[in-house]
Amino acid sequence: MDAVTRWNEVCTKIAEAGRAASRMPGDVTLVAVSKTYGEDAIWPVIEAGQRVFGENRVQEAMAKWPALRERLPEPLELHLIGPLQSNKAKEAVATFDVIESVDREKIAAALSQEMAKQQRQLPCYVQVNTGLETQKSGISPHEVSAFVERCQTVHGLNVTGLMCIPPVEENPARHFQLLMRLADETGLEVRSMGMSGDYEVAIRKGATHVRVGSAIFGPRGI
Ligand SMILES: *Cc1c(COP(=O)(O)O)cnc(C)c1O
């Protein structure tokens, strides 16, 4: 099966899960995660109609996306979904349209400075470490509301949502529920949650954005 066929299937499943959860059509945005895949693999999916993509590395995105954007007469929306180093903030702001992985104060400050410099006020999501995993980046659930507030008031960031990556070995539903509750409490509309293995569950739990990679492009092999 090719990527366009799988992309079509994912779109159908998103629509069905949305209907089953009484969501409005268009309520759930598919972020097609194209990390590790090259232009040749990505272009057919763009041609098929996908417009929102996710990449987890700044360097990799800078190498691939300018050429892809040039080939398309319409705007694409590129999301940074991986951890960001503050010394890459400049490149990140220039390359991406949405930053989903704001996970500490230093990054919020660096992004804010760059956005002012480049006159590009990008929507940002705060990454939440819903599983309190020591090795995973993200803000602890109990600190989310204070952190979002600081991002908005101290750094002037346009925080529009929350993002999470549940622990791999756990049932994700509980984590999605927690993210949904935190988004409600902080008054944020966007909930970026759910990947290839669990995006239908995430939609049932209130996802507005699902980040799906291997179910579209195939296994990554690394
Ligand atoms: C790679 C990645 C995804 C997509 O994972 P799949 O299981 O391939 O769908 C989603 N979110 C983040 C943050 C990722 O790094």
PDB file of C-alpha atoms and ligand atoms in Angstrom:
ATOM      1  CA  MET A   1       0.000   0.000   0.000  1.00  0.00           C
ATOM      2  CA  ASP A   2       1.324   3.479  -0.780  1.00  0.00           C
ATOM      3  CA  ALA A   3       1.334   6.568   1.409  1.00  0.00           C
ATOM      4  CA  VAL A   4      -1.594   8.232  -0.382  1.00  0.00           C
ATOM      5  CA  THR A   5      -3.794   5.145   0.125  1.00  0.00           C
ATOM      6  CA  ARG A   6      -2.862   5.013   3.798  1.00  0.00           C
ATOM      7  CA  TRP A   7      -3.396   8.790   4.131  1.00  0.00           C
ATOM      8  CA  ASN A   8      -6.900   8.354   2.693  1.00  0.00           C
ATOM      9  CA  GLU A   9      -7.626   5.611   5.221  1.00  0.00           C
ATOM     10  CA  VAL A  10      -6.392   7.747   8.104  1.00  0.00           C
ATOM     11  CA  CYS A  11      -8.584  10.665   6.928  1.00  0.00           C
ATOM     12  CA  THR A  12     -11.608   8.335   6.782  1.00  0.00           C
ATOM     13  CA  LYS A  13     -10.924   6.990  10.272  1.00  0.00           C
ATOM     14  CA  ILE A  14     -10.516  10.521  11.644  1.00  0.00           C
ATOM     15  CA  ALA A  15     -13.871  11.519  10.150  1.00  0.00           C
ATOM     16  CA  GLU A  16     -15.561   8.385  11.542  1.00  0.00           C
ATOM     17  CA  ALA A  17     -14.072   8.827  15.014  1.00  0.00           C
ATOM     18  CA  GLY A  18     -15.157  12.471  14.926  1.00  0.00           C
ATOM     19  CA  ARG A  19     -18.713  11.574  13.980  1.00  0.00           C
ATOM     20  CA  ALA A  20     -18.866   8.877  16.684  1.00  0.00           C
ATOM     21  CA  ALA A  21     -17.753  11.476  19.237  1.00  0.00           C
ATOM     22  CA  SER A  22     -20.302  14.044  17.960  1.00  0.00           C
ATOM     23  CA  ARG A  23     -17.537  16.358  16.808  1.00  0.00           C
ATOM     24  CA  MET A  24     -18.169  18.849  14.029  1.00  0.00           C
ATOM     25  CA  PRO A  25     -16.663  17.985  10.636  1.00  0.00           C
ATOM     26  CA  GLY A  26     -13.312  19.719  10.365  1.00  0.00           C
ATOM     27  CA  ASP A  27     -12.940  19.838  14.149  1.00  0.00           C
ATOM     28  CA  VAL A  28      -9.930  17.541  14.063  1.00  0.00           C
ATOM     29  CA  THR A  29      -6.805  18.504  12.121  1.00  0.00           C
ATOM     30  CA  LEU A  30      -4.467  15.829  10.858  1.00  0.00           C
ATOM     31  CA  VAL A  31      -0.819  16.740  11.344  1.00  0.00           C
ATOM     32  CA  ALA A  32       1.014  14.349   9.000  1.00  0.00           C
ATOM     33  CA  VAL A  33       4.342  13.572  10.659  1.00  0.00           C
ATOM     34  CA  SER A  34       6.917  13.288   7.883  1.00  0.00           C
ATOM     35  CA  LYS A  35      10.115  13.015   9.957  1.00  0.00           C
ATOM     36  CA  THR A  36      12.803  10.773   8.388  1.00  0.00           C
ATOM     37  CA  TYR A  37      10.909  10.781   5.060  1.00  0.00           C
ATOM     38  CA  GLY A  38      12.227  12.709   2.072  1.00  0.00           C
ATOM     39  CA  GLU A  39      10.592  14.997  -0.472  1.00  0.00           C
ATOM     40  CA  ASP A  40       9.761  12.100  -2.806  1.00  0.00           C
ATOM     41  CA  ALA A  41       7.699  10.400  -0.119  1.00  0.00           C
ATOM     42  CA  ILE A  42       6.035  13.614   1.078  1.00  0.00           C
ATOM     43  CA  TRP A  43       5.090  15.238  -2.235  1.00  0.00           C
ATOM     44  CA  PRO A  44       2.377  12.709  -3.276  1.00  0.00           C
ATOM     45  CA  VAL A  45       0.633  13.274   0.073  1.00  0.00           C
ATOM     46  CA  ILE A  46       0.719  17.037  -0.522  1.00  0.00           C
ATOM     47  CA  GLU A  47      -0.663  16.510  -4.023  1.00  0.00           C
ATOM     48  CA  ALA A  48      -3.446  14.370  -2.551  1.00  0.00           C
ATOM     49  CA  GLY A  49      -4.510  17.381  -0.471  1.00  0.00           C
ATOM     50  CA  GLN A  50      -2.709  17.215   2.895  1.00  0.00           C
ATOM     51  CA  ARG A  51      -1.616  20.695   4.009  1.00  0.00           C
ATOM     52  CA  VAL A  52      -0.479  20.332   7.653  1.00  0.00           C
ATOM     53  CA  PHE A  53       2.757  18.509   8.461  1.00  0.00           C
ATOM     54  CA  GLY A  54       4.885  17.838  11.523  1.00  0.00           C
ATOM     55  CA  GLU A  55       8.647  17.489  11.862  1.00  0.00           C
ATOM     56  CA  ASN A  56      10.614  16.858  15.041  1.00  0.00           C
ATOM     57  CA  ARG A  57      14.019  18.259  14.037  1.00  0.00           C
ATOM     58  CA  VAL A  58      14.750  21.825  12.991  1.00  0.00           C
ATOM     59  CA  GLN A  59      17.747  20.881  10.841  1.00  0.00           C
ATOM     60  CA  GLU A  60      15.874  18.188   8.951  1.00  0.00           C
ATOM     61  CA  ALA A  61      12.895  20.458   8.303  1.00  0.00           C
ATOM     62  CA  MET A  62      15.170  23.233   7.003  1.00  0.00           C
ATOM     63  CA  ALA A  63      16.677  20.797   4.523  1.00  0.00           C
ATOM     64  CA  LYS A  64      13.357  19.478   3.165  1.00  0.00           C
ATOM     65  CA  TRP A  65      10.592  22.048   3.393  1.00  0.00           C
ATOM     66  CA  PRO A  66      11.753  25.136   1.489  1.00  0.00           C
ATOM     67  CA  ALA A  67      11.806  23.082  -1.735  1.00  0.00           C
ATOM     68  CA  LEU A  68       8.396  21.532  -1.001  1.00  0.00           C
ATOM     69  CA  ARG A  69       6.881  24.937  -0.249  1.00  0.00           C
ATOM     70  CA  GLU A  70       8.263  26.231  -3.528  1.00  0.00           C
ATOM     71  CA  ARG A  71       6.566  23.441  -5.470  1.00  0.00           C
ATOM     72  CA  LEU A  72       3.148  24.293  -4.056  1.00  0.00           C
ATOM     73  CA  PRO A  73       1.274  27.486  -4.957  1.00  0.00           C
ATOM     74  CA  GLU A  74      -0.743  27.289  -1.704  1.00  0.00           C
ATOM     75  CA  PRO A  75       0.395  27.745   1.893  1.00  0.00           C
ATOM     76  CA  LEU A  76       1.455  24.720   3.920  1.00  0.00           C
ATOM     77  CA  GLU A  77       1.423  24.621   7.702  1.00  0.00           C
ATOM     78  CA  LEU A  78       4.509  23.098   9.278  1.00  0.00           C
ATOM     79  CA  HIS A  79       4.478  22.162  12.983  1.00  0.00           C
ATOM     80  CA  LEU A  80       7.554  21.641  15.153  1.00  0.00           C
ATOM     81  CA  ILE A  81       6.679  18.667  17.360  1.00  0.00           C
ATOM     82  CA  GLY A  82      10.120  17.786  18.753  1.00  0.00           C
ATOM     83  CA  PRO A  83      12.303  19.261  21.486  1.00  0.00           C
ATOM     84  CA  LEU A  84      13.855  22.631  20.683  1.00  0.00           C
ATOM     85  CA  GLN A  85      17.287  23.920  21.759  1.00  0.00           C
ATOM     86  CA  SER A  86      17.338  27.650  22.443  1.00  0.00           C
ATOM     87  CA  ASN A  87      20.250  28.138  20.016  1.00  0.00           C
ATOM     88  CA  LYS A  88      17.951  26.839  17.240  1.00  0.00           C
ATOM     89  CA  ALA A  89      15.107  29.249  18.015  1.00  0.00           C
ATOM     90  CA  LYS A  90      16.008  31.509  15.105  1.00  0.00           C
ATOM     91  CA  GLU A  91      15.874  28.690  12.550  1.00  0.00           C
ATOM     92  CA  ALA A  92      12.747  27.236  14.146  1.00  0.00           C
ATOM     93  CA  VAL A  93      10.832  30.517  13.901  1.00  0.00           C
ATOM     94  CA  ALA A  94      11.923  30.969  10.284  1.00  0.00           C
ATOM     95  CA  THR A  95      11.060  27.396   9.243  1.00  0.00           C
ATOM     96  CA  PHE A  96       7.888  26.485  11.146  1.00  0.00           C
ATOM     97  CA  ASP A  97       4.364  27.927  11.363  1.00  0.00           C
ATOM     98  CA  VAL A  98       3.369  26.412  14.715  1.00  0.00           C
ATOM     99  CA  ILE A  99       5.611  25.412  17.656  1.00  0.00           C
ATOM    100  CA  GLU A 100       4.018  22.491  19.534  1.00  0.00           C
ATOM    101  CA  SER A 101       6.861  21.797  21.951  1.00  0.00           C
ATOM    102  CA  VAL A 102       7.248  24.792  24.258  1.00  0.00           C
ATOM    103  CA  ASP A 103       8.467  22.934  27.336  1.00  0.00           C
ATOM    104  CA  ARG A 104      10.488  25.355  29.481  1.00  0.00           C
ATOM    105  CA  GLU A 105      10.950  29.003  30.296  1.00  0.00           C
ATOM    106  CA  LYS A 106      14.232  29.362  28.427  1.00  0.00           C
ATOM    107  CA  ILE A 107      12.602  28.215  25.194  1.00  0.00           C
ATOM    108  CA  ALA A 108       9.632  30.512  25.706  1.00  0.00           C
ATOM    109  CA  ALA A 109      12.024  33.456  26.126  1.00  0.00           C
ATOM    110  CA  ALA A 110      14.154  32.516  23.105  1.00  0.00           C
ATOM    111  CA  LEU A 111      11.087  32.030  20.879  1.00  0.00           C
ATOM    112  CA  SER A 112       9.579  35.293  21.981  1.00  0.00           C
ATOM    113  CA  GLN A 113      12.774  37.206  21.126  1.00  0.00           C
ATOM    114  CA  GLU A 114      13.051  35.599  17.708  1.00  0.00           C
ATOM    115  CA  MET A 115       9.393  36.115  16.850  1.00  0.00           C
ATOM    116  CA  ALA A 116       9.752  39.809  17.627  1.00  0.00           C
ATOM    117  CA  LYS A 117      12.914  40.020  15.522  1.00  0.00           C
ATOM    118  CA  GLN A 118      11.413  38.199  12.557  1.00  0.00           C
ATOM    119  CA  GLN A 119       7.943  39.744  12.924  1.00  0.00           C
ATOM    120  CA  ARG A 120       6.445  36.240  12.934  1.00  0.00           C
ATOM    121  CA  GLN A 121       4.011  35.708  15.798  1.00  0.00           C
ATOM    122  CA  LEU A 122       3.558  31.926  15.621  1.00  0.00           C
ATOM    123  CA  PRO A 123       0.902  30.014  17.547  1.00  0.00           C
ATOM    124  CA  CYS A 124       2.542  27.933  20.291  1.00  0.00           C
ATOM    125  CA  TYR A 125       1.412  24.888  22.263  1.00  0.00           C
ATOM    126  CA  VAL A 126       2.786  23.985  25.663  1.00  0.00           C
ATOM    127  CA  GLN A 127       4.019  20.399  25.931  1.00  0.00           C
ATOM    128  CA  VAL A 128       2.708  18.654  29.030  1.00  0.00           C
ATOM    129  CA  ASN A 129       4.498  15.702  30.631  1.00  0.00           C
ATOM    130  CA  THR A 130       1.247  13.951  31.579  1.00  0.00           C
ATOM    131  CA  GLY A 131       3.090  10.798  32.681  1.00  0.00           C
ATOM    132  CA  LEU A 132       5.583  12.698  34.874  1.00  0.00           C
ATOM    133  CA  GLU A 133       8.362  10.801  33.101  1.00  0.00           C
ATOM    134  CA  THR A 134      11.816  11.968  34.164  1.00  0.00           C
ATOM    135  CA  GLN A 135      13.321  11.364  30.709  1.00  0.00           C
ATOM    136  CA  LYS A 136      10.549  13.179  28.840  1.00  0.00           C
ATOM    137  CA  SER A 137      10.360  16.907  28.314  1.00  0.00           C
ATOM    138  CA  GLY A 138       7.263  18.883  29.149  1.00  0.00           C
ATOM    139  CA  ILE A 139       5.646  20.843  31.936  1.00  0.00           C
ATOM    140  CA  SER A 140       4.252  18.927  34.920  1.00  0.00           C
ATOM    141  CA  PRO A 141       0.440  18.943  34.962  1.00  0.00           C
ATOM    142  CA  HIS A 142       0.241  20.974  38.191  1.00  0.00           C
ATOM    143  CA  GLU A 143       2.519  23.669  36.740  1.00  0.00           C
ATOM    144  CA  VAL A 144       0.726  24.066  33.411  1.00  0.00           C
ATOM    145  CA  SER A 145      -1.581  26.889  34.318  1.00  0.00           C
ATOM    146  CA  ALA A 146       1.187  29.057  35.846  1.00  0.00           C
ATOM    147  CA  PHE A 147       3.526  28.300  32.944  1.00  0.00           C
ATOM    148  CA  VAL A 148       0.929  29.149  30.279  1.00  0.00           C
ATOM    149  CA  GLU A 149       0.246  32.402  32.084  1.00  0.00           C
ATOM    150  CA  ARG A 150       3.960  33.297  32.158  1.00  0.00           C
ATOM    151  CA  CYS A 151       4.334  32.462  28.464  1.00  0.00           C
ATOM    152  CA  GLN A 152       1.494  34.841  27.679  1.00  0.00           C
ATOM    153  CA  THR A 153       2.157  37.699  30.057  1.00  0.00           C
ATOM    154  CA  VAL A 154       5.954  37.676  30.566  1.00  0.00           C
ATOM    155  CA  HIS A 155       6.974  36.480  27.098  1.00  0.00           C
ATOM    156  CA  GLY A 156       3.998  37.610  25.032  1.00  0.00           C
ATOM    157  CA  LEU A 157       3.684  34.254  23.291  1.00  0.00           C
ATOM    158  CA  ASN A 158       0.490  33.376  21.466  1.00  0.00           C
ATOM    159  CA  VAL A 159      -0.237  30.137  23.356  1.00  0.00           C
ATOM    160  CA  THR A 160      -3.228  28.465  21.732  1.00  0.00           C
ATOM    161  CA  GLY A 161      -3.029  24.899  23.006  1.00  0.00           C
ATOM    162  CA  LEU A 162      -1.467  21.984  24.837  1.00  0.00           C
ATOM    163  CA  MET A 163       0.346  18.918  23.522  1.00  0.00           C
ATOM    164  CA  CYS A 164       1.233  15.578  25.104  1.00  0.00           C
ATOM    165  CA  ILE A 165       3.006  12.315  24.329  1.00  0.00           C
ATOM    166  CA  PRO A 166       1.736   9.660  26.775  1.00  0.00           C
ATOM    167  CA  PRO A 167       4.145   7.028  28.138  1.00  0.00           C
ATOM    168  CA  VAL A 168       4.422   4.203  25.577  1.00  0.00           C
ATOM    169  CA  GLU A 169       3.582   1.373  27.935  1.00  0.00           C
ATOM    170  CA  GLU A 170       0.445   2.951  29.405  1.00  0.00           C
ATOM    171  CA  ASN A 171      -3.168   3.192  28.334  1.00  0.00           C
ATOM    172  CA  PRO A 172      -3.217   6.631  26.680  1.00  0.00           C
ATOM    173  CA  ALA A 173      -6.877   7.432  27.420  1.00  0.00           C
ATOM    174  CA  ARG A 174      -6.155   8.682  30.939  1.00  0.00           C
ATOM    175  CA  HIS A 175      -3.421  10.988  29.615  1.00  0.00           C
ATOM    176  CA  PHE A 176      -5.689  12.379  26.903  1.00  0.00           C
ATOM    177  CA  GLN A 177      -8.365  13.024  29.515  1.00  0.00           C
ATOM    178  CA  LEU A 178      -5.868  14.878  31.685  1.00  0.00           C
ATOM    179  CA  LEU A 179      -4.726  17.048  28.761  1.00  0.00           C
ATOM    180  CA  MET A 180      -8.350  17.822  27.926  1.00  0.00           C
ATOM    181  CA  ARG A 181      -9.020  18.911  31.521  1.00  0.00           C
ATOM    182  CA  LEU A 182      -5.876  21.077  31.648  1.00  0.00           C
ATOM    183  CA  ALA A 183      -6.825  22.752  28.360  1.00  0.00           C
ATOM    184  CA  ASP A 184     -10.280  23.505  29.747  1.00  0.00           C
ATOM    185  CA  GLU A 185      -8.811  24.925  32.948  1.00  0.00           C
ATOM    186  CA  THR A 186      -6.398  27.179  31.080  1.00  0.00           C
ATOM    187  CA  GLY A 187      -8.986  28.221  28.487  1.00  0.00           C
ATOM    188  CA  LEU A 188      -6.991  26.839  25.543  1.00  0.00           C
ATOM    189  CA  GLU A 189      -8.775  25.521  22.469  1.00  0.00           C
ATOM    190  CA  VAL A 190      -6.135  23.268  20.917  1.00  0.00           C
ATOM    191  CA  ARG A 191      -5.410  19.764  22.225  1.00  0.00           C
ATOM    192  CA  SER A 192      -2.651  18.064  20.215  1.00  0.00           C
ATOM    193  CA  MET A 193      -2.749  14.410  21.205  1.00  0.00           C
ATOM    194  CA  GLY A 194      -2.847  10.979  19.574  1.00  0.00           C
ATOM    195  CA  MET A 195      -0.386   9.314  17.203  1.00  0.00           C
ATOM    196  CA  SER A 196      -0.595   6.349  14.763  1.00  0.00           C
ATOM    197  CA  GLY A 197      -1.541   3.824  17.442  1.00  0.00           C
ATOM    198  CA  ASP A 198      -4.109   5.837  19.353  1.00  0.00           C
ATOM    199  CA  TYR A 199      -5.451   8.778  17.356  1.00  0.00           C
ATOM    200  CA  GLU A 200      -9.007   7.452  17.351  1.00  0.00           C
ATOM    201  CA  VAL A 201      -8.964   7.208  21.156  1.00  0.00           C
ATOM    202  CA  ALA A 202      -7.536  10.738  21.286  1.00  0.00           C
ATOM    203  CA  ILE A 203     -10.385  12.065  19.109  1.00  0.00           C
ATOM    204  CA  ARG A 204     -12.918  10.443  21.438  1.00  0.00           C
ATOM    205  CA  LYS A 205     -11.164  12.207  24.335  1.00  0.00           C
ATOM    206  CA  GLY A 206     -11.268  15.621  22.658  1.00  0.00           C
ATOM    207  CA  ALA A 207      -8.201  15.966  20.414  1.00  0.00           C
ATOM    208  CA  THR A 208      -8.301  18.889  17.984  1.00  0.00           C
ATOM    209  CA  HIS A 209      -4.982  17.851  16.383  1.00  0.00           C
ATOM    210  CA  VAL A 210      -3.669  14.322  15.893  1.00  0.00           C
ATOM    211  CA  ARG A 211      -0.027  13.752  14.903  1.00  0.00           C
ATOM    212  CA  VAL A 212       0.140  10.698  12.672  1.00  0.00           C
ATOM    213  CA  GLY A 213       3.361   9.496  11.051  1.00  0.00           C
ATOM    214  CA  SER A 214       3.935   5.787  10.453  1.00  0.00           C
ATOM    215  CA  ALA A 215       0.263   5.016   9.720  1.00  0.00           C
ATOM    216  CA  ILE A 216       0.655   7.273   6.661  1.00  0.00           C
ATOM    217  CA  PHE A 217       4.289   7.076   5.578  1.00  0.00           C
ATOM    218  CA  GLY A 218       5.106   3.566   6.814  1.00  0.00           C
ATOM    219  CA  PRO A 219       7.502   2.302   9.481  1.00  0.00           C
ATOM    220  CA  ARG A 220      10.549   4.495  10.029  1.00  0.00           C
ATOM    221  CA  GLY A 221      13.122   1.786  10.662  1.00  0.00           C
ATOM    222  CA  ILE A 222      15.060   3.816  13.220  1.00  0.00           C
TER     223      ILE A 222
HETATM  224  C1  LIG B   1       7.105  10.787  15.582  1.00  0.00           C
HETATM  225  C2  LIG B   1       6.117  11.537  16.357  1.00  0.00           C
HETATM  226  C3  LIG B   1       4.730  11.369  16.116  1.00  0.00           C
HETATM  227  C4  LIG B   1       4.176  10.379  15.117  1.00  0.00           C
HETATM  228  O1  LIG B   1       4.392   9.061  15.548  1.00  0.00           O
HETATM  229  P1  LIG B   1       3.720   7.811  14.795  1.00  0.00           P
HETATM  230  O2  LIG B   1       3.620   6.778  15.848  1.00  0.00           O
HETATM  231  O3  LIG B   1       4.655   7.463  13.690  1.00  0.00           O
HETATM  232  O4  LIG B   1       2.406   8.247  14.293  1.00  0.00           O
HETATM  233  C5  LIG B   1       3.847  12.139  16.857  1.00  0.00           C
HETATM  234  N1  LIG B   1       4.286  13.038  17.776  1.00  0.00           N
HETATM  235  C6  LIG B   1       5.591  13.238  18.015  1.00  0.00           C
HETATM  236  C7  LIG B   1       5.998  14.241  19.040  1.00  0.00           C
HETATM  237  C8  LIG B   1       6.548  12.504  17.325  1.00  0.00           C
HETATM  238  O5  LIG B   1       7.847  12.703  17.588  1.00  0.00           O
END
